[in-house]
Amino acid sequence: MDSPPESHLELPPEPPREPILTLPGALTAYVALIALIHLRVLLPPEAENWTIDVFGFIPKRYDSTLLDITFPGGAGAKVWTFVTYSLLHANLSHIGFNVLWLLPFGSALARRFGAVRFFVFMTVTAAAGAVAHLLTHEHAIAPMIGASASVSGTMAAAIRFAFVQGSFLSFSRGDAEAAARVPALSLADALRNKRVLGFLGVWFGVNIIFGVGSIAIGADGASVAWQAHIGGFLAGLMLFSLFDPVPRAAPHAADASSPDGSGRI
C-alpha cells in the first residue's frame, strides 16, 4: 500500500534586507556636491584662491578693529560663508575622512529625516560650527573650510537613537531602513545612557587632544578646527528633536546594551 504523498508548504519569500551602509539619495547628493565643488582645484591658482576667499569662512571678515582688510565677496560673503565653507575641502584625503564618518552616521540620519530635513540640518550644524570658530578665532585671517562641523552634528544627532535596540550601533539591528527608524531617546535619557556617555567621552577627548596638541593633518599641515567640530556636535545633539519625524520613545526605552533590553551587561 502506497503511503500518502507528503504535503509541501510554500513559505513566503523573505523581504530583501537593505545593506546597512547603502547610501540614501540625500547623502549621495551631498557627497556628489562636495566632489563636484572640489573640481575647483583644476582652476588656475589665482581663481582657486579667490574661491576660498569668497566662500571660505574667515573670522577677520567680521572684525574691523585691527587691520583694514578688504575680502572678496563683500557683504554677501558675511552671510553665505557660514554655510558655503562646509562644502570646500583642502584635498581628497580631507573629503575622504569626512565621507568615512558620514557613511554610518549620515546615512542613518538621511534615512530618518528625509532629504529636506537632512539638508537643512547640515546647513544649521555648519552655521553652528562657524559661530563656534568665530567666537574662538575672532581676529583670524586664515579661512576655515570643510564639512567636519556638519559631520560632527550628524554623529551627535545619530547617537540619540544609534544605541537603541534595533538601530545601527545596537547588538541586534534590523535592515538599514528599520535601524534608522527606531524611536529616539530623549536628551535627558541619552545623557544617562552609559554607551552614549562613553561615545561622548571618546569624541570630546579626541577633539581636545587635537586642540591642546595643535595636531595638524593632511599633506599641507592644516590644523584641525576643533572648536567648529564641537559647535556642530552640540547643535546636532541639542537640536535633533526639532528635525526628528519619528515619534519619541517611552521615557525609559530599552537600549541595546543587553539582549533583553534591560540596559544591563
Tab-separated table of N, CA, C and O in Angstrom, residues 106-225:
chain	number	residue	atom	x	y	z
A	106	GLY	N	25.722	59.658	8.809
A	106	GLY	CA	24.953	60.448	7.857
A	106	GLY	C	23.903	59.631	7.126
A	106	GLY	O	22.810	60.126	6.843
A	107	SER	N	24.223	58.368	6.819
A	107	SER	CA	23.246	57.512	6.146
A	107	SER	C	22.013	57.305	7.011
A	107	SER	O	20.880	57.422	6.546
A	108	ALA	N	22.236	56.980	8.282
A	108	ALA	CA	21.113	56.757	9.191
A	108	ALA	C	20.274	58.021	9.340
A	108	ALA	O	19.036	57.974	9.343
A	109	LEU	N	20.942	59.158	9.441
A	109	LEU	CA	20.220	60.412	9.648
A	109	LEU	C	19.445	60.819	8.391
A	109	LEU	O	18.314	61.303	8.485
A	110	ALA	N	20.047	60.630	7.214
A	110	ALA	CA	19.353	60.981	5.974
A	110	ALA	C	18.111	60.122	5.776
A	110	ALA	O	17.070	60.614	5.320
A	111	ARG	N	18.194	58.845	6.122
A	111	ARG	CA	17.007	57.980	6.035
A	111	ARG	C	15.927	58.436	7.019
A	111	ARG	O	14.743	58.423	6.708
A	112	ARG	N	16.340	58.796	8.191
A	112	ARG	CA	15.386	59.158	9.240
A	112	ARG	C	14.729	60.501	8.954
A	112	ARG	O	13.513	60.656	9.112
A	113	PHE	N	15.499	61.480	8.524
A	113	PHE	CA	14.994	62.831	8.335
A	113	PHE	C	14.306	63.029	6.987
A	113	PHE	O	13.398	63.853	6.869
A	114	GLY	N	14.760	62.321	5.962
A	114	GLY	CA	14.332	62.656	4.613
A	114	GLY	C	15.214	63.769	4.058
A	114	GLY	O	15.949	64.437	4.793
A	115	ALA	N	15.138	63.989	2.757
A	115	ALA	CA	16.083	64.884	2.085
A	115	ALA	C	16.015	66.321	2.599
A	115	ALA	O	17.043	66.919	2.919
A	116	VAL	N	14.812	66.894	2.694
A	116	VAL	CA	14.705	68.309	3.058
A	116	VAL	C	15.235	68.542	4.466
A	116	VAL	O	16.057	69.440	4.701
A	117	ARG	N	14.748	67.753	5.438
A	117	ARG	CA	15.224	67.917	6.812
A	117	ARG	C	16.736	67.694	6.894
A	117	ARG	O	17.435	68.394	7.636
A	118	PHE	N	17.234	66.722	6.142
A	118	PHE	CA	18.669	66.413	6.197
A	118	PHE	C	19.501	67.604	5.721
A	118	PHE	O	20.474	67.989	6.365
A	119	PHE	N	19.119	68.195	4.597
A	119	PHE	CA	19.896	69.315	4.072
A	119	PHE	C	19.802	70.540	4.988
A	119	PHE	O	20.791	71.261	5.165
A	120	VAL	N	18.629	70.777	5.549
A	120	VAL	CA	18.502	71.898	6.493
A	120	VAL	C	19.347	71.640	7.734
A	120	VAL	O	20.024	72.546	8.251
A	121	PHE	N	19.348	70.394	8.202
A	121	PHE	CA	20.164	70.030	9.371
A	121	PHE	C	21.649	70.258	9.087
A	121	PHE	O	22.361	70.820	9.928
A	122	MET	N	22.118	69.853	7.918
A	122	MET	CA	23.521	70.053	7.571
A	122	MET	C	23.853	71.543	7.502
A	122	MET	O	24.953	71.975	7.880
A	123	THR	N	22.912	72.346	7.045
A	123	THR	CA	23.109	73.794	6.983
A	123	THR	C	23.203	74.399	8.382
A	123	THR	O	24.102	75.207	8.668
A	124	VAL	N	22.292	73.990	9.266
A	124	VAL	CA	22.260	74.543	10.624
A	124	VAL	C	23.526	74.157	11.395
A	124	VAL	O	24.129	75.000	12.084
A	125	THR	N	23.964	72.904	11.288
A	125	THR	CA	25.156	72.478	12.025
A	125	THR	C	26.422	73.110	11.448
A	125	THR	O	27.364	73.390	12.193
A	126	ALA	N	26.442	73.347	10.138
A	126	ALA	CA	27.579	74.067	9.555
A	126	ALA	C	27.652	75.475	10.120
A	126	ALA	O	28.729	75.959	10.504
A	127	ALA	N	26.499	76.160	10.195
A	127	ALA	CA	26.472	77.514	10.746
A	127	ALA	C	26.876	77.523	12.213
A	127	ALA	O	27.605	78.425	12.663
A	128	ALA	N	26.443	76.513	12.970
A	128	ALA	CA	26.835	76.434	14.385
A	128	ALA	C	28.341	76.259	14.526
A	128	ALA	O	28.970	76.853	15.413
A	129	GLY	N	28.930	75.459	13.654
A	129	GLY	CA	30.381	75.302	13.684
A	129	GLY	C	31.098	76.598	13.358
A	129	GLY	O	32.127	76.929	13.970
A	130	ALA	N	30.563	77.355	12.402
A	130	ALA	CA	31.170	78.640	12.046
A	130	ALA	C	31.082	79.625	13.210
A	130	ALA	O	32.034	80.369	13.482
A	131	VAL	N	29.955	79.635	13.903
A	131	VAL	CA	29.798	80.530	15.055
A	131	VAL	C	30.820	80.176	16.138
A	131	VAL	O	31.471	81.061	16.720
A	132	ALA	N	30.982	78.886	16.420
A	132	ALA	CA	31.954	78.464	17.429
A	132	ALA	C	33.370	78.860	17.021
A	132	ALA	O	34.178	79.297	17.867
A	133	HIS	N	33.683	78.732	15.746
A	133	HIS	CA	35.014	79.116	15.261
A	133	HIS	C	35.205	80.628	15.358
A	133	HIS	O	36.281	81.097	15.748
A	134	LEU	N	34.165	81.382	15.040
A	134	LEU	CA	34.253	82.839	15.107
A	134	LEU	C	34.483	83.301	16.537
A	134	LEU	O	35.296	84.212	16.794
A	135	LEU	N	33.784	82.700	17.492
A	135	LEU	CA	33.913	83.104	18.888
A	135	LEU	C	35.299	82.808	19.451
A	135	LEU	O	35.745	83.479	20.389
A	136	THR	N	35.975	81.817	18.895
A	136	THR	CA	37.292	81.424	19.427
A	136	THR	C	38.454	81.876	18.545
A	136	THR	O	39.606	81.689	18.918
A	137	HIS	N	38.152	82.451	17.376
A	137	HIS	CA	39.203	82.932	16.467
A	137	HIS	C	38.810	84.300	15.923
A	137	HIS	O	38.784	84.530	14.714
A	138	GLU	N	38.525	85.216	16.814
A	138	GLU	CA	37.897	86.481	16.433
A	138	GLU	C	38.672	87.246	15.368
A	138	GLU	O	38.075	87.870	14.488
A	139	HIS	N	40.001	87.208	15.422
A	139	HIS	CA	40.800	88.027	14.506
A	139	HIS	C	41.534	87.190	13.458
A	139	HIS	O	42.423	87.703	12.768
A	140	ALA	N	41.169	85.917	13.287
A	140	ALA	CA	41.896	85.041	12.372
A	140	ALA	C	41.643	85.432	10.920
A	140	ALA	O	40.523	85.741	10.518
A	141	ILE	N	42.714	85.425	10.146
A	141	ILE	CA	42.624	85.747	8.721
A	141	ILE	C	42.542	84.482	7.877
A	141	ILE	O	41.982	84.480	6.789
A	142	ALA	N	43.092	83.385	8.386
A	142	ALA	CA	43.100	82.132	7.632
A	142	ALA	C	41.673	81.617	7.453
A	142	ALA	O	40.902	81.561	8.405
A	143	PRO	N	41.300	81.235	6.227
A	143	PRO	CA	39.948	80.716	6.013
A	143	PRO	C	39.770	79.312	6.575
A	143	PRO	O	40.713	78.515	6.572
A	144	MET	N	38.594	79.028	7.096
A	144	MET	CA	38.241	77.684	7.532
A	144	MET	C	37.373	77.047	6.458
A	144	MET	O	36.421	77.659	5.959
A	145	ILE	N	37.689	75.798	6.096
A	145	ILE	CA	36.888	75.058	5.128
A	145	ILE	C	36.708	73.621	5.615
A	145	ILE	O	37.454	73.148	6.473
A	146	GLY	N	35.699	72.958	5.077
A	146	GLY	CA	35.481	71.549	5.400
A	146	GLY	C	34.134	71.292	6.053
A	146	GLY	O	33.586	72.154	6.741
A	147	ALA	N	33.634	70.077	5.855
A	147	ALA	CA	32.306	69.696	6.353
A	147	ALA	C	32.338	69.088	7.745
A	147	ALA	O	31.327	68.544	8.200
A	148	SER	N	33.470	69.178	8.440
A	148	SER	CA	33.610	68.459	9.710
A	148	SER	C	32.599	68.886	10.768
A	148	SER	O	32.174	68.066	11.584
A	149	ALA	N	32.206	70.150	10.797
A	149	ALA	CA	31.220	70.586	11.784
A	149	ALA	C	29.883	69.902	11.539
A	149	ALA	O	29.227	69.427	12.474
A	150	SER	N	29.464	69.832	10.276
A	150	SER	CA	28.215	69.153	9.946
A	150	SER	C	28.328	67.653	10.186
A	150	SER	O	27.375	67.019	10.649
A	151	VAL	N	29.480	67.079	9.848
A	151	VAL	CA	29.692	65.652	10.099
A	151	VAL	C	29.587	65.371	11.602
A	151	VAL	O	28.960	64.397	12.030
A	152	SER	N	30.191	66.244	12.409
A	152	SER	CA	30.096	66.101	13.863
A	152	SER	C	28.642	66.209	14.317
A	152	SER	O	28.212	65.495	15.233
A	153	GLY	N	27.884	67.088	13.672
A	153	GLY	CA	26.474	67.222	14.001
A	153	GLY	C	25.687	65.957	13.709
A	153	GLY	O	24.817	65.557	14.488
A	154	THR	N	25.997	65.293	12.592
A	154	THR	CA	25.300	64.042	12.271
A	154	THR	C	25.638	62.957	13.292
A	154	THR	O	24.768	62.164	13.672
A	155	MET	N	26.887	62.929	13.745
A	155	MET	CA	27.277	61.941	14.744
A	155	MET	C	26.528	62.166	16.046
A	155	MET	O	26.018	61.225	16.668
A	156	ALA	N	26.426	63.426	16.465
A	156	ALA	CA	25.744	63.745	17.717
A	156	ALA	C	24.261	63.418	17.625
A	156	ALA	O	23.672	62.860	18.558
A	157	ALA	N	23.633	63.782	16.503
A	157	ALA	CA	22.205	63.515	16.347
A	157	ALA	C	21.942	62.015	16.291
A	157	ALA	O	20.976	61.517	16.886
A	158	ALA	N	22.793	61.286	15.589
A	158	ALA	CA	22.570	59.853	15.413
A	158	ALA	C	22.681	59.072	16.713
A	158	ALA	O	21.998	58.062	16.891
A	159	ILE	N	23.519	59.523	17.642
A	159	ILE	CA	23.653	58.752	18.881
A	159	ILE	C	22.411	58.870	19.750
A	159	ILE	O	22.274	58.130	20.730
A	160	ARG	N	21.492	59.774	19.400
A	160	ARG	CA	20.222	59.842	20.127
A	160	ARG	C	19.385	58.587	19.894
A	160	ARG	O	18.487	58.279	20.676
A	161	PHE	N	19.662	57.853	18.780
A	161	PHE	CA	18.925	56.614	18.524
A	161	PHE	C	19.824	55.442	18.135
A	161	PHE	O	19.370	54.304	18.053
A	162	ALA	N	21.112	55.691	17.924
A	162	ALA	CA	22.005	54.658	17.390
A	162	ALA	C	22.140	53.439	18.291
A	162	ALA	O	22.331	52.321	17.812
A	163	PHE	N	22.050	53.631	19.625
A	163	PHE	CA	22.248	52.524	20.561
A	163	PHE	C	20.935	51.880	21.008
A	163	PHE	O	20.949	50.913	21.761
A	164	VAL	N	19.812	52.423	20.558
A	164	VAL	CA	18.523	51.824	20.887
A	164	VAL	C	18.416	50.478	20.178
A	164	VAL	O	18.867	50.328	19.041
A	165	GLN	N	17.812	49.490	20.835
A	165	GLN	CA	17.744	48.148	20.264
A	165	GLN	C	17.097	48.174	18.885
A	165	GLN	O	16.034	48.761	18.689
A	166	GLY	N	17.773	47.559	17.922
A	166	GLY	CA	17.305	47.533	16.548
A	166	GLY	C	17.969	48.566	15.670
A	166	GLY	O	17.850	48.520	14.446
A	167	SER	N	18.694	49.532	16.264
A	167	SER	CA	19.348	50.560	15.468
A	167	SER	C	20.745	50.113	15.043
A	167	SER	O	21.209	49.028	15.366
A	168	PHE	N	21.452	50.995	14.333
A	168	PHE	CA	22.625	50.543	13.601
A	168	PHE	C	23.870	50.324	14.461
A	168	PHE	O	24.824	49.697	14.012
A	169	LEU	N	23.898	50.809	15.698
A	169	LEU	CA	25.014	50.515	16.594
A	169	LEU	C	24.596	49.593	17.738
A	169	LEU	O	25.320	49.462	18.722
A	170	SER	N	23.441	48.973	17.601
A	170	SER	CA	22.970	48.064	18.640
A	170	SER	C	23.514	46.664	18.382
A	170	SER	O	24.068	46.367	17.325
A	171	PHE	N	23.342	45.792	19.368
A	171	PHE	CA	23.799	44.422	19.233
A	171	PHE	C	22.851	43.591	18.369
A	171	PHE	O	23.208	42.509	17.922
A	172	SER	N	21.644	44.063	18.168
A	172	SER	CA	20.655	43.354	17.357
A	172	SER	C	19.922	44.378	16.514
A	172	SER	O	19.010	45.040	16.970
A	173	ARG	N	20.341	44.515	15.261
A	173	ARG	CA	19.782	45.567	14.434
A	173	ARG	C	18.985	44.985	13.275
A	173	ARG	O	19.204	43.854	12.837
A	174	GLY	N	18.074	45.789	12.760
A	174	GLY	CA	17.327	45.406	11.587
A	174	GLY	C	18.036	45.871	10.327
A	174	GLY	O	19.233	46.157	10.338
A	175	ASP	N	17.293	45.928	9.213
A	175	ASP	CA	17.898	46.435	7.997
A	175	ASP	C	18.110	47.939	8.127
A	175	ASP	O	17.745	48.549	9.130
A	176	ALA	N	18.702	48.535	7.104
A	176	ALA	CA	19.093	49.945	7.203
A	176	ALA	C	17.910	50.851	7.461
A	176	ALA	O	17.989	51.790	8.259
A	177	GLU	N	16.785	50.595	6.790
A	177	GLU	CA	15.622	51.458	6.954
A	177	GLU	C	15.042	51.329	8.355
A	177	GLU	O	14.726	52.330	9.009
A	178	ALA	N	14.923	50.091	8.826
A	178	ALA	CA	14.373	49.876	10.167
A	178	ALA	C	15.307	50.428	11.237
A	178	ALA	O	14.868	50.994	12.237
A	179	ALA	N	16.621	50.263	11.023
A	179	ALA	CA	17.594	50.741	12.003
A	179	ALA	C	17.548	52.248	12.165
A	179	ALA	O	17.844	52.780	13.238
A	180	ALA	N	17.190	52.942	11.092
A	180	ALA	CA	17.135	54.404	11.143
A	180	ALA	C	15.820	54.921	11.698
A	180	ALA	O	15.682	56.123	11.938
A	181	ARG	N	14.842	54.047	11.932
A	181	ARG	CA	13.505	54.492	12.313
A	181	ARG	C	13.113	54.119	13.741
A	181	ARG	O	11.956	54.295	14.120
A	182	VAL	N	14.038	53.602	14.519
A	182	VAL	CA	13.688	53.253	15.897
A	182	VAL	C	13.417	54.540	16.680
A	182	VAL	O	13.988	55.596	16.381
A	183	PRO	N	12.534	54.502	17.672
A	183	PRO	CA	12.281	55.699	18.486
A	183	PRO	C	13.554	56.160	19.195
A	183	PRO	O	14.322	55.351	19.696
A	184	ALA	N	13.771	57.449	19.206
A	184	ALA	CA	14.983	58.004	19.812
A	184	ALA	C	14.801	58.187	21.316
A	184	ALA	O	13.684	58.259	21.826
A	185	LEU	N	15.931	58.276	21.995
A	185	LEU	CA	15.921	58.627	23.408
A	185	LEU	C	15.752	60.136	23.566
A	185	LEU	O	16.207	60.909	22.714
A	186	SER	N	15.121	60.546	24.632
A	186	SER	CA	15.117	61.966	24.942
A	186	SER	C	16.551	62.394	25.270
A	186	SER	O	17.409	61.550	25.551
A	187	LEU	N	16.805	63.692	25.233
A	187	LEU	CA	18.148	64.170	25.544
A	187	LEU	C	18.546	63.763	26.963
A	187	LEU	O	19.685	63.335	27.197
A	188	ALA	N	17.607	63.862	27.905
A	188	ALA	CA	17.920	63.502	29.294
A	188	ALA	C	18.254	62.016	29.409
A	188	ALA	O	19.221	61.637	30.076
A	189	ASP	N	17.464	61.157	28.749
A	189	ASP	CA	17.741	59.723	28.803
A	189	ASP	C	19.046	59.385	28.090
A	189	ASP	O	19.794	58.506	28.520
A	190	ALA	N	19.314	60.072	26.974
A	190	ALA	CA	20.553	59.821	26.251
A	190	ALA	C	21.764	60.138	27.118
A	190	ALA	O	22.762	59.409	27.120
A	191	LEU	N	21.673	61.226	27.894
A	191	LEU	CA	22.796	61.628	28.732
A	191	LEU	C	22.930	60.773	29.982
A	191	LEU	O	23.882	60.932	30.750
A	192	ARG	N	21.992	59.848	30.201
A	192	ARG	CA	22.118	58.868	31.275
A	192	ARG	C	22.513	57.491	30.754
A	192	ARG	O	22.759	56.578	31.542
A	193	ASN	N	22.552	57.349	29.446
A	193	ASN	CA	22.877	56.067	28.835
A	193	ASN	C	24.393	55.861	28.825
A	193	ASN	O	25.140	56.705	28.338
A	194	LYS	N	24.855	54.739	29.360
A	194	LYS	CA	26.296	54.514	29.502
A	194	LYS	C	27.009	54.459	28.159
A	194	LYS	O	28.140	54.943	28.027
A	195	ARG	N	26.376	53.871	27.174
A	195	ARG	CA	27.033	53.784	25.867
A	195	ARG	C	27.118	55.154	25.204
A	195	ARG	O	28.119	55.489	24.563
A	196	VAL	N	26.070	55.952	25.343
A	196	VAL	CA	26.110	57.319	24.813
A	196	VAL	C	27.184	58.126	25.537
A	196	VAL	O	27.978	58.840	24.903
A	197	LEU	N	27.240	58.017	26.858
A	197	LEU	CA	28.251	58.750	27.621
A	197	LEU	C	29.659	58.311	27.238
A	197	LEU	O	30.574	59.135	27.154
A	198	GLY	N	29.847	57.020	26.997
A	198	GLY	CA	31.150	56.541	26.549
A	198	GLY	C	31.530	57.129	25.209
A	198	GLY	O	32.681	57.543	24.993
A	199	PHE	N	30.569	57.174	24.288
A	199	PHE	CA	30.815	57.772	22.975
A	199	PHE	C	31.174	59.244	23.119
A	199	PHE	O	32.126	59.727	22.491
A	200	LEU	N	30.411	59.967	23.950
A	200	LEU	CA	30.691	61.387	24.158
A	200	LEU	C	32.079	61.603	24.737
A	200	LEU	O	32.809	62.514	24.318
A	201	GLY	N	32.470	60.763	25.702
A	201	GLY	CA	33.784	60.901	26.316
A	201	GLY	C	34.903	60.714	25.316
A	201	GLY	O	35.867	61.501	25.278
A	202	VAL	N	34.779	59.689	24.473
A	202	VAL	CA	35.815	59.441	23.458
A	202	VAL	C	35.840	60.573	22.444
A	202	VAL	O	36.917	61.078	22.080
A	203	TRP	N	34.660	60.997	21.982
A	203	TRP	CA	34.604	62.029	20.943
A	203	TRP	C	35.205	63.339	21.440
A	203	TRP	O	36.045	63.948	20.762
A	204	PHE	N	34.780	63.799	22.613
A	204	PHE	CA	35.316	65.049	23.142
A	204	PHE	C	36.790	64.906	23.488
A	204	PHE	O	37.574	65.841	23.304
A	205	GLY	N	37.194	63.742	23.975
A	205	GLY	CA	38.600	63.524	24.295
A	205	GLY	C	39.497	63.654	23.076
A	205	GLY	O	40.549	64.309	23.128
A	206	VAL	N	39.079	63.049	21.966
A	206	VAL	CA	39.870	63.128	20.734
A	206	VAL	C	39.975	64.572	20.264
A	206	VAL	O	41.055	65.038	19.865
A	207	ASN	N	38.867	65.311	20.310
A	207	ASN	CA	38.904	66.695	19.839
A	207	ASN	C	39.733	67.587	20.751
A	207	ASN	O	40.418	68.496	20.277
A	208	ILE	N	39.705	67.332	22.059
A	208	ILE	CA	40.530	68.114	22.978
A	208	ILE	C	42.009	67.826	22.737
A	208	ILE	O	42.851	68.727	22.776
A	209	ILE	N	42.333	66.560	22.458
A	209	ILE	CA	43.724	66.211	22.150
A	209	ILE	C	44.199	66.961	20.915
A	209	ILE	O	45.308	67.508	20.873
A	210	PHE	N	43.343	67.001	19.876
A	210	PHE	CA	43.707	67.746	18.672
A	210	PHE	C	43.907	69.222	18.987
A	210	PHE	O	44.811	69.870	18.464
A	211	GLY	N	43.052	69.767	19.845
A	211	GLY	CA	43.143	71.191	20.150
A	211	GLY	C	44.337	71.530	21.006
A	211	GLY	O	45.123	72.426	20.669
A	212	VAL	N	44.509	70.821	22.122
A	212	VAL	CA	45.609	71.113	23.043
A	212	VAL	C	46.950	70.827	22.401
A	212	VAL	O	47.926	71.569	22.575
A	213	GLY	N	47.001	69.750	21.612
A	213	GLY	CA	48.269	69.377	20.990
A	213	GLY	C	48.554	70.092	19.698
A	213	GLY	O	49.624	69.939	19.116
A	214	SER	N	47.569	70.891	19.219
A	214	SER	CA	47.717	71.603	17.944
A	214	SER	C	48.153	70.646	16.840
A	214	SER	O	49.057	70.932	16.053
A	215	ILE	N	47.520	69.491	16.789
A	215	ILE	CA	47.873	68.474	15.811
A	215	ILE	C	47.411	68.910	14.431
A	215	ILE	O	46.297	69.381	14.255
A	216	ALA	N	48.259	68.732	13.455
A	216	ALA	CA	47.932	69.082	12.079
A	216	ALA	C	47.655	67.814	11.283
A	216	ALA	O	48.170	66.743	11.586
A	217	ILE	N	46.825	67.935	10.250
A	217	ILE	CA	46.521	66.799	9.399
A	217	ILE	C	46.705	67.203	7.955
A	217	ILE	O	46.683	68.370	7.593
A	218	GLY	N	46.872	66.168	7.100
A	218	GLY	CA	46.977	66.415	5.681
A	218	GLY	C	48.380	66.786	5.261
A	218	GLY	O	49.253	67.140	6.054
A	219	ALA	N	48.584	66.712	3.939
A	219	ALA	CA	49.907	66.969	3.395
A	219	ALA	C	50.329	68.421	3.563
A	219	ALA	O	51.510	68.737	3.641
A	220	ASP	N	49.340	69.312	3.638
A	220	ASP	CA	49.680	70.735	3.754
A	220	ASP	C	49.796	71.186	5.197
A	220	ASP	O	50.030	72.366	5.463
A	221	GLY	N	49.620	70.253	6.146
A	221	GLY	CA	49.810	70.586	7.553
A	221	GLY	C	48.746	71.483	8.135
A	221	GLY	O	48.983	72.182	9.111
A	222	ALA	N	47.551	71.483	7.546
A	222	ALA	CA	46.473	72.326	8.054
A	222	ALA	C	46.028	71.828	9.420
A	222	ALA	O	45.880	70.638	9.649
A	223	SER	N	45.813	72.749	10.349
A	223	SER	CA	45.389	72.365	11.689
A	223	SER	C	43.890	72.100	11.714
A	223	SER	O	43.132	72.573	10.875
A	224	VAL	N	43.472	71.338	12.700
A	224	VAL	CA	42.066	70.960	12.826
A	224	VAL	C	41.284	72.061	13.538
A	224	VAL	O	41.684	72.511	14.614
A	225	ALA	N	40.178	72.483	12.945
A	225	ALA	CA	39.321	73.499	13.563
A	225	ALA	C	38.397	72.799	14.558
A	225	ALA	O	37.182	72.681	14.337
